[in-house]
């Protein structure tokens, strides 16, 4: 039997293959394979080093996220549905009970970004002579010079200044209320009750909103019966409405 070292040594000589053939086909095949294994290989090819993935700076990433967020933000115009707009108020009467009243004619619109809760603009107009307290004589009195002075100042106007969100559905709205020819700032607590596609009828995206505030009517020159306490100076105001995206 031929040792492996001898076989390896023999395989490197030029005479190795003829001798192997003389020894037999199987032996010749083994020597040929060994010879191929021990022949110096060609130049070794190395894979090029991998390039490190480019690093994205925090600033660049932040800018991209901000741009994406800005692209999703959208200011939309809304019109308050006059069929679903209630403006109510209540005021103390001689300390016994509150008189509750409504304004039956009001309209409004605003521009609002639901994603960022930013209010771009807003305006509400109320017809002074549409006041209703379920008592005709009292309504005539409220329309007169002692209170709303509807003859000389037919419209109550609120113009929004700024909405400050207090949570996902609440906020504080500031603006200017013009009444009886005087304009003073007011602040309202606002709640977004629902924002969704209307389930029937117009089927448009709709916001449902509640807003409340409390006014001192004497700030607008309505000081009738304040000193003697027959009619309260503080007036609680509530607005309930549905606003349709345009």
PDB file of C-alpha atoms in Angstrom:
ATOM      1  CA  UNK A   1       0.000   0.000   0.000  1.00  0.00           C
ATOM      2  CA  UNK A   2       1.365   3.441  -0.953  1.00  0.00           C
ATOM      3  CA  UNK A   3       1.451   6.075   1.880  1.00  0.00           C
ATOM      4  CA  UNK A   4      -0.516   9.309   1.457  1.00  0.00           C
ATOM      5  CA  UNK A   5       2.645  11.406   1.801  1.00  0.00           C
ATOM      6  CA  UNK A   6       4.285   9.517  -0.996  1.00  0.00           C
ATOM      7  CA  UNK A   7       1.195   9.875  -3.124  1.00  0.00           C
ATOM      8  CA  UNK A   8       1.137  13.591  -2.506  1.00  0.00           C
ATOM      9  CA  UNK A   9       4.791  13.920  -3.341  1.00  0.00           C
ATOM     10  CA  UNK A  10       4.414  11.849  -6.454  1.00  0.00           C
ATOM     11  CA  UNK A  11       1.455  13.825  -7.651  1.00  0.00           C
ATOM     12  CA  UNK A  12       3.569  16.959  -7.959  1.00  0.00           C
ATOM     13  CA  UNK A  13       6.062  15.433 -10.425  1.00  0.00           C
ATOM     14  CA  UNK A  14       5.531  15.434 -14.204  1.00  0.00           C
ATOM     15  CA  UNK A  15       5.825  11.656 -14.277  1.00  0.00           C
ATOM     16  CA  UNK A  16       3.101  11.117 -11.682  1.00  0.00           C
ATOM     17  CA  UNK A  17       0.145  10.886 -14.034  1.00  0.00           C
ATOM     18  CA  UNK A  18       1.647   8.257 -16.466  1.00  0.00           C
ATOM     19  CA  UNK A  19       2.706   6.107 -13.536  1.00  0.00           C
ATOM     20  CA  UNK A  20      -0.732   6.423 -12.000  1.00  0.00           C
ATOM     21  CA  UNK A  21      -2.371   5.355 -15.266  1.00  0.00           C
ATOM     22  CA  UNK A  22      -0.158   2.292 -15.322  1.00  0.00           C
ATOM     23  CA  UNK A  23      -1.265   1.408 -11.796  1.00  0.00           C
ATOM     24  CA  UNK A  24      -4.938   1.314 -12.713  1.00  0.00           C
ATOM     25  CA  UNK A  25      -7.834   3.649 -13.591  1.00  0.00           C
ATOM     26  CA  UNK A  26      -9.068   4.181 -10.015  1.00  0.00           C
ATOM     27  CA  UNK A  27      -5.631   4.998  -8.788  1.00  0.00           C
ATOM     28  CA  UNK A  28      -5.082   7.357 -11.700  1.00  0.00           C
ATOM     29  CA  UNK A  29      -8.302   9.213 -10.894  1.00  0.00           C
ATOM     30  CA  UNK A  30      -7.301   9.651  -7.254  1.00  0.00           C
ATOM     31  CA  UNK A  31      -3.872  10.989  -8.192  1.00  0.00           C
ATOM     32  CA  UNK A  32      -5.406  13.428 -10.678  1.00  0.00           C
ATOM     33  CA  UNK A  33      -7.768  14.809  -8.039  1.00  0.00           C
ATOM     34  CA  UNK A  34      -4.950  15.173  -5.531  1.00  0.00           C
ATOM     35  CA  UNK A  35      -2.834  16.922  -8.104  1.00  0.00           C
ATOM     36  CA  UNK A  36      -5.575  19.452  -8.772  1.00  0.00           C
ATOM     37  CA  UNK A  37      -5.955  20.156  -5.068  1.00  0.00           C
ATOM     38  CA  UNK A  38      -2.230  20.769  -4.565  1.00  0.00           C
ATOM     39  CA  UNK A  39      -1.737  22.913  -7.664  1.00  0.00           C
ATOM     40  CA  UNK A  40      -1.337  26.596  -6.610  1.00  0.00           C
ATOM     41  CA  UNK A  41      -4.592  28.376  -7.175  1.00  0.00           C
ATOM     42  CA  UNK A  42      -5.021  31.476  -9.264  1.00  0.00           C
ATOM     43  CA  UNK A  43      -5.061  34.912  -7.744  1.00  0.00           C
ATOM     44  CA  UNK A  44      -7.485  35.045  -4.803  1.00  0.00           C
ATOM     45  CA  UNK A  45     -10.457  37.303  -5.433  1.00  0.00           C
ATOM     46  CA  UNK A  46     -11.709  39.222  -2.466  1.00  0.00           C
ATOM     47  CA  UNK A  47     -15.174  40.735  -2.301  1.00  0.00           C
ATOM     48  CA  UNK A  48     -15.064  44.509  -2.040  1.00  0.00           C
ATOM     49  CA  UNK A  49     -15.771  45.801   1.477  1.00  0.00           C
ATOM     50  CA  UNK A  50     -19.336  46.747   2.101  1.00  0.00           C
ATOM     51  CA  UNK A  51     -20.052  50.421   2.241  1.00  0.00           C
ATOM     52  CA  UNK A  52     -21.563  51.611   5.475  1.00  0.00           C
ATOM     53  CA  UNK A  53     -25.141  52.747   5.105  1.00  0.00           C
ATOM     54  CA  UNK A  54     -25.330  56.556   4.992  1.00  0.00           C
ATOM     55  CA  UNK A  55     -26.290  58.057   8.313  1.00  0.00           C
ATOM     56  CA  UNK A  56     -29.300  60.368   8.371  1.00  0.00           C
ATOM     57  CA  UNK A  57     -28.890  63.205  10.797  1.00  0.00           C
ATOM     58  CA  UNK A  58     -31.531  63.948  13.400  1.00  0.00           C
ATOM     59  CA  UNK A  59     -32.064  67.368  11.837  1.00  0.00           C
ATOM     60  CA  UNK A  60     -32.745  65.905   8.387  1.00  0.00           C
ATOM     61  CA  UNK A  61     -35.083  63.277   9.838  1.00  0.00           C
ATOM     62  CA  UNK A  62     -36.924  65.903  11.852  1.00  0.00           C
ATOM     63  CA  UNK A  63     -37.329  68.110   8.796  1.00  0.00           C
ATOM     64  CA  UNK A  64     -38.740  65.186   6.805  1.00  0.00           C
ATOM     65  CA  UNK A  65     -41.226  64.312   9.549  1.00  0.00           C
ATOM     66  CA  UNK A  66     -42.276  67.941   9.840  1.00  0.00           C
ATOM     67  CA  UNK A  67     -42.817  68.156   6.092  1.00  0.00           C
ATOM     68  CA  UNK A  68     -44.891  64.975   6.188  1.00  0.00           C
ATOM     69  CA  UNK A  69     -46.960  66.345   9.070  1.00  0.00           C
ATOM     70  CA  UNK A  70     -47.465  69.654   7.265  1.00  0.00           C
ATOM     71  CA  UNK A  71     -48.599  67.836   4.165  1.00  0.00           C
ATOM     72  CA  UNK A  72     -51.283  66.045   6.169  1.00  0.00           C
ATOM     73  CA  UNK A  73     -52.532  69.224   7.832  1.00  0.00           C
ATOM     74  CA  UNK A  74     -55.439  70.837   6.051  1.00  0.00           C
ATOM     75  CA  UNK A  75     -57.427  73.959   6.853  1.00  0.00           C
ATOM     76  CA  UNK A  76     -61.024  73.526   5.731  1.00  0.00           C
ATOM     77  CA  UNK A  77     -63.910  75.940   5.468  1.00  0.00           C
ATOM     78  CA  UNK A  78     -67.046  75.168   7.470  1.00  0.00           C
ATOM     79  CA  UNK A  79     -70.531  76.651   7.328  1.00  0.00           C
ATOM     80  CA  UNK A  80     -72.764  76.402  10.380  1.00  0.00           C
ATOM     81  CA  UNK A  81     -75.961  74.597   9.409  1.00  0.00           C
ATOM     82  CA  UNK A  82     -78.782  77.085  10.179  1.00  0.00           C
ATOM     83  CA  UNK A  83     -81.161  74.167  10.778  1.00  0.00           C
ATOM     84  CA  UNK A  84     -78.910  72.936  13.576  1.00  0.00           C
ATOM     85  CA  UNK A  85     -77.801  76.153  15.213  1.00  0.00           C
ATOM     86  CA  UNK A  86     -79.140  77.066  18.654  1.00  0.00           C
ATOM     87  CA  UNK A  87     -78.158  80.201  20.558  1.00  0.00           C
ATOM     88  CA  UNK A  88     -79.628  80.307  24.045  1.00  0.00           C
ATOM     89  CA  UNK A  89     -79.191  82.490  27.114  1.00  0.00           C
ATOM     90  CA  UNK A  90     -80.393  82.644  30.687  1.00  0.00           C
ATOM     91  CA  UNK A  91     -80.530  85.520  33.168  1.00  0.00           C
ATOM     92  CA  UNK A  92     -81.814  85.795  36.733  1.00  0.00           C
ATOM     93  CA  UNK A  93     -85.229  87.437  37.255  1.00  0.00           C
ATOM     94  CA  UNK A  94     -85.682  89.082  40.667  1.00  0.00           C
ATOM     95  CA  UNK A  95     -83.654  86.229  42.146  1.00  0.00           C
ATOM     96  CA  UNK A  96     -86.538  83.755  41.874  1.00  0.00           C
ATOM     97  CA  UNK A  97     -85.684  81.920  38.656  1.00  0.00           C
ATOM     98  CA  UNK A  98     -83.822  82.323  35.409  1.00  0.00           C
ATOM     99  CA  UNK A  99     -85.512  83.514  32.254  1.00  0.00           C
ATOM    100  CA  UNK A 100     -84.389  81.358  29.351  1.00  0.00           C
ATOM    101  CA  UNK A 101     -84.326  82.818  25.873  1.00  0.00           C
ATOM    102  CA  UNK A 102     -83.263  82.007  22.326  1.00  0.00           C
ATOM    103  CA  UNK A 103     -82.115  83.832  19.235  1.00  0.00           C
ATOM    104  CA  UNK A 104     -83.966  82.247  16.328  1.00  0.00           C
ATOM    105  CA  UNK A 105     -81.933  83.715  13.466  1.00  0.00           C
ATOM    106  CA  UNK A 106     -78.163  83.152  13.410  1.00  0.00           C
ATOM    107  CA  UNK A 107     -75.480  82.196  10.922  1.00  0.00           C
ATOM    108  CA  UNK A 108     -71.762  81.588  10.961  1.00  0.00           C
ATOM    109  CA  UNK A 109     -68.708  80.131   9.304  1.00  0.00           C
ATOM    110  CA  UNK A 110     -65.096  79.411  10.163  1.00  0.00           C
ATOM    111  CA  UNK A 111     -61.836  77.917   8.866  1.00  0.00           C
ATOM    112  CA  UNK A 112     -60.376  75.121  10.953  1.00  0.00           C
ATOM    113  CA  UNK A 113     -57.600  72.516  10.738  1.00  0.00           C
ATOM    114  CA  UNK A 114     -58.840  69.398  12.480  1.00  0.00           C
ATOM    115  CA  UNK A 115     -55.390  67.764  12.613  1.00  0.00           C
ATOM    116  CA  UNK A 116     -53.633  70.667  14.341  1.00  0.00           C
ATOM    117  CA  UNK A 117     -56.716  72.139  16.089  1.00  0.00           C
ATOM    118  CA  UNK A 118     -55.840  75.521  14.612  1.00  0.00           C
ATOM    119  CA  UNK A 119     -58.620  78.018  13.932  1.00  0.00           C
ATOM    120  CA  UNK A 120     -57.721  80.361  11.072  1.00  0.00           C
ATOM    121  CA  UNK A 121     -60.856  82.513  11.262  1.00  0.00           C
ATOM    122  CA  UNK A 122     -64.431  82.500  12.493  1.00  0.00           C
ATOM    123  CA  UNK A 123     -67.507  84.725  12.473  1.00  0.00           C
ATOM    124  CA  UNK A 124     -71.031  84.455  13.857  1.00  0.00           C
ATOM    125  CA  UNK A 125     -73.884  86.893  13.225  1.00  0.00           C
ATOM    126  CA  UNK A 126     -77.127  86.941  15.239  1.00  0.00           C
ATOM    127  CA  UNK A 127     -80.230  88.942  14.386  1.00  0.00           C
ATOM    128  CA  UNK A 128     -81.085  90.995  17.476  1.00  0.00           C
ATOM    129  CA  UNK A 129     -84.804  91.135  16.712  1.00  0.00           C
ATOM    130  CA  UNK A 130     -85.003  87.319  16.593  1.00  0.00           C
ATOM    131  CA  UNK A 131     -84.869  87.113  20.399  1.00  0.00           C
ATOM    132  CA  UNK A 132     -87.536  84.854  21.906  1.00  0.00           C
ATOM    133  CA  UNK A 133     -88.386  84.278  25.585  1.00  0.00           C
ATOM    134  CA  UNK A 134     -91.890  82.862  25.079  1.00  0.00           C
ATOM    135  CA  UNK A 135     -93.502  86.108  26.237  1.00  0.00           C
ATOM    136  CA  UNK A 136     -94.395  88.646  23.554  1.00  0.00           C
ATOM    137  CA  UNK A 137     -94.424  91.754  25.764  1.00  0.00           C
ATOM    138  CA  UNK A 138     -91.122  90.840  27.345  1.00  0.00           C
ATOM    139  CA  UNK A 139     -89.607  90.097  23.917  1.00  0.00           C
ATOM    140  CA  UNK A 140     -90.568  93.574  22.722  1.00  0.00           C
ATOM    141  CA  UNK A 141     -88.912  95.043  25.821  1.00  0.00           C
ATOM    142  CA  UNK A 142     -85.697  93.067  25.258  1.00  0.00           C
ATOM    143  CA  UNK A 143     -85.568  94.238  21.628  1.00  0.00           C
ATOM    144  CA  UNK A 144     -85.856  97.882  22.765  1.00  0.00           C
ATOM    145  CA  UNK A 145     -83.342 100.474  23.956  1.00  0.00           C
ATOM    146  CA  UNK A 146     -83.168  99.096  27.537  1.00  0.00           C
ATOM    147  CA  UNK A 147     -81.530  95.921  26.266  1.00  0.00           C
ATOM    148  CA  UNK A 148     -80.541  94.961  22.687  1.00  0.00           C
ATOM    149  CA  UNK A 149     -81.590  98.192  20.945  1.00  0.00           C
ATOM    150  CA  UNK A 150     -82.321  96.132  17.822  1.00  0.00           C
ATOM    151  CA  UNK A 151     -83.664  99.130  15.902  1.00  0.00           C
ATOM    152  CA  UNK A 152     -80.294 100.908  15.844  1.00  0.00           C
ATOM    153  CA  UNK A 153     -78.082  97.820  16.169  1.00  0.00           C
ATOM    154  CA  UNK A 154     -79.744  94.951  14.324  1.00  0.00           C
ATOM    155  CA  UNK A 155     -76.860  92.461  14.486  1.00  0.00           C
ATOM    156  CA  UNK A 156     -74.803  90.890  17.250  1.00  0.00           C
ATOM    157  CA  UNK A 157     -71.433  89.917  15.786  1.00  0.00           C
ATOM    158  CA  UNK A 158     -68.739  87.645  17.172  1.00  0.00           C
ATOM    159  CA  UNK A 159     -65.336  87.513  15.455  1.00  0.00           C
ATOM    160  CA  UNK A 160     -62.897  84.811  16.602  1.00  0.00           C
ATOM    161  CA  UNK A 161     -59.326  85.692  17.548  1.00  0.00           C
ATOM    162  CA  UNK A 162     -57.712  82.448  18.678  1.00  0.00           C
ATOM    163  CA  UNK A 163     -58.519  78.884  19.707  1.00  0.00           C
ATOM    164  CA  UNK A 164     -56.250  77.376  22.368  1.00  0.00           C
ATOM    165  CA  UNK A 165     -56.651  73.572  22.611  1.00  0.00           C
ATOM    166  CA  UNK A 166     -57.020  72.190  26.131  1.00  0.00           C
ATOM    167  CA  UNK A 167     -57.114  68.555  24.981  1.00  0.00           C
ATOM    168  CA  UNK A 168     -58.152  66.435  21.987  1.00  0.00           C
ATOM    169  CA  UNK A 169     -61.763  67.707  22.104  1.00  0.00           C
ATOM    170  CA  UNK A 170     -61.730  70.832  24.301  1.00  0.00           C
ATOM    171  CA  UNK A 171     -60.428  74.325  23.846  1.00  0.00           C
ATOM    172  CA  UNK A 172     -60.685  77.965  24.852  1.00  0.00           C
ATOM    173  CA  UNK A 173     -61.872  80.384  22.192  1.00  0.00           C
ATOM    174  CA  UNK A 174     -61.255  84.113  22.462  1.00  0.00           C
ATOM    175  CA  UNK A 175     -62.836  86.751  20.268  1.00  0.00           C
ATOM    176  CA  UNK A 176     -64.619  90.085  20.017  1.00  0.00           C
ATOM    177  CA  UNK A 177     -68.367  90.535  20.561  1.00  0.00           C
ATOM    178  CA  UNK A 178     -70.016  93.598  19.046  1.00  0.00           C
ATOM    179  CA  UNK A 179     -73.364  94.493  20.600  1.00  0.00           C
ATOM    180  CA  UNK A 180     -75.255  97.778  20.794  1.00  0.00           C
ATOM    181  CA  UNK A 181     -72.398  99.520  18.976  1.00  0.00           C
ATOM    182  CA  UNK A 182     -69.753  98.417  21.494  1.00  0.00           C
ATOM    183  CA  UNK A 183     -67.095  95.742  21.087  1.00  0.00           C
ATOM    184  CA  UNK A 184     -65.510  93.831  23.971  1.00  0.00           C
ATOM    185  CA  UNK A 185     -63.468  90.612  24.284  1.00  0.00           C
ATOM    186  CA  UNK A 186     -65.168  87.393  25.331  1.00  0.00           C
ATOM    187  CA  UNK A 187     -63.884  83.908  26.122  1.00  0.00           C
ATOM    188  CA  UNK A 188     -65.787  80.703  25.396  1.00  0.00           C
ATOM    189  CA  UNK A 189     -65.232  77.128  26.523  1.00  0.00           C
ATOM    190  CA  UNK A 190     -65.531  74.959  23.416  1.00  0.00           C
ATOM    191  CA  UNK A 191     -66.101  71.208  23.052  1.00  0.00           C
ATOM    192  CA  UNK A 192     -65.859  69.255  19.810  1.00  0.00           C
ATOM    193  CA  UNK A 193     -68.530  66.607  20.325  1.00  0.00           C
ATOM    194  CA  UNK A 194     -68.096  64.724  17.067  1.00  0.00           C
ATOM    195  CA  UNK A 195     -66.275  64.936  13.729  1.00  0.00           C
ATOM    196  CA  UNK A 196     -67.443  62.516  11.078  1.00  0.00           C
ATOM    197  CA  UNK A 197     -69.243  62.037   7.784  1.00  0.00           C
ATOM    198  CA  UNK A 198     -72.922  62.857   8.252  1.00  0.00           C
ATOM    199  CA  UNK A 199     -74.940  59.613   8.196  1.00  0.00           C
ATOM    200  CA  UNK A 200     -77.757  60.907   5.969  1.00  0.00           C
ATOM    201  CA  UNK A 201     -78.926  63.958   4.029  1.00  0.00           C
ATOM    202  CA  UNK A 202     -75.932  65.989   2.779  1.00  0.00           C
ATOM    203  CA  UNK A 203     -73.483  63.224   3.887  1.00  0.00           C
ATOM    204  CA  UNK A 204     -70.611  65.716   4.218  1.00  0.00           C
ATOM    205  CA  UNK A 205     -67.895  65.812   6.864  1.00  0.00           C
ATOM    206  CA  UNK A 206     -69.469  67.584   9.846  1.00  0.00           C
ATOM    207  CA  UNK A 207     -68.317  68.961  13.194  1.00  0.00           C
ATOM    208  CA  UNK A 208     -70.631  69.017  16.207  1.00  0.00           C
ATOM    209  CA  UNK A 209     -69.717  71.805  18.627  1.00  0.00           C
ATOM    210  CA  UNK A 210     -70.857  73.118  22.019  1.00  0.00           C
ATOM    211  CA  UNK A 211     -69.667  76.489  23.324  1.00  0.00           C
ATOM    212  CA  UNK A 212     -70.468  78.377  26.517  1.00  0.00           C
ATOM    213  CA  UNK A 213     -69.597  81.713  28.049  1.00  0.00           C
ATOM    214  CA  UNK A 214     -70.834  84.176  30.655  1.00  0.00           C
ATOM    215  CA  UNK A 215     -71.235  87.884  29.944  1.00  0.00           C
ATOM    216  CA  UNK A 216     -71.851  90.985  32.019  1.00  0.00           C
ATOM    217  CA  UNK A 217     -74.486  92.775  30.001  1.00  0.00           C
ATOM    218  CA  UNK A 218     -73.626  96.099  31.631  1.00  0.00           C
ATOM    219  CA  UNK A 219     -70.249  95.989  29.790  1.00  0.00           C
ATOM    220  CA  UNK A 220     -72.247  96.693  26.620  1.00  0.00           C
ATOM    221  CA  UNK A 221     -74.357  99.433  28.191  1.00  0.00           C
ATOM    222  CA  UNK A 222     -77.309  97.225  29.185  1.00  0.00           C
ATOM    223  CA  UNK A 223     -77.577  98.316  32.797  1.00  0.00           C
ATOM    224  CA  UNK A 224     -81.361  98.382  33.049  1.00  0.00           C
ATOM    225  CA  UNK A 225     -82.541  96.969  36.442  1.00  0.00           C
ATOM    226  CA  UNK A 226     -79.021  95.945  37.450  1.00  0.00           C
ATOM    227  CA  UNK A 227     -78.724  98.191  40.506  1.00  0.00           C
ATOM    228  CA  UNK A 228     -82.075  97.178  42.000  1.00  0.00           C
ATOM    229  CA  UNK A 229     -81.486  93.478  41.291  1.00  0.00           C
ATOM    230  CA  UNK A 230     -84.658  92.951  39.266  1.00  0.00           C
ATOM    231  CA  UNK A 231     -82.676  91.539  36.315  1.00  0.00           C
ATOM    232  CA  UNK A 232     -79.297  89.921  36.723  1.00  0.00           C
ATOM    233  CA  UNK A 233     -76.180  91.437  35.203  1.00  0.00           C
ATOM    234  CA  UNK A 234     -74.629  88.049  34.449  1.00  0.00           C
ATOM    235  CA  UNK A 235     -75.947  86.320  31.331  1.00  0.00           C
ATOM    236  CA  UNK A 236     -75.061  82.696  30.579  1.00  0.00           C
ATOM    237  CA  UNK A 237     -74.810  82.038  26.841  1.00  0.00           C
ATOM    238  CA  UNK A 238     -74.745  78.656  25.107  1.00  0.00           C
ATOM    239  CA  UNK A 239     -74.223  77.785  21.448  1.00  0.00           C
ATOM    240  CA  UNK A 240     -74.913  74.353  19.953  1.00  0.00           C
ATOM    241  CA  UNK A 241     -74.308  73.763  16.270  1.00  0.00           C
ATOM    242  CA  UNK A 242     -73.348  71.444  13.453  1.00  0.00           C
ATOM    243  CA  UNK A 243     -70.847  72.791  10.928  1.00  0.00           C
ATOM    244  CA  UNK A 244     -70.596  71.314   7.430  1.00  0.00           C
ATOM    245  CA  UNK A 245     -67.293  71.146   5.538  1.00  0.00           C
ATOM    246  CA  UNK A 246     -67.439  73.060   2.272  1.00  0.00           C
TER     247      UNK A 246
END
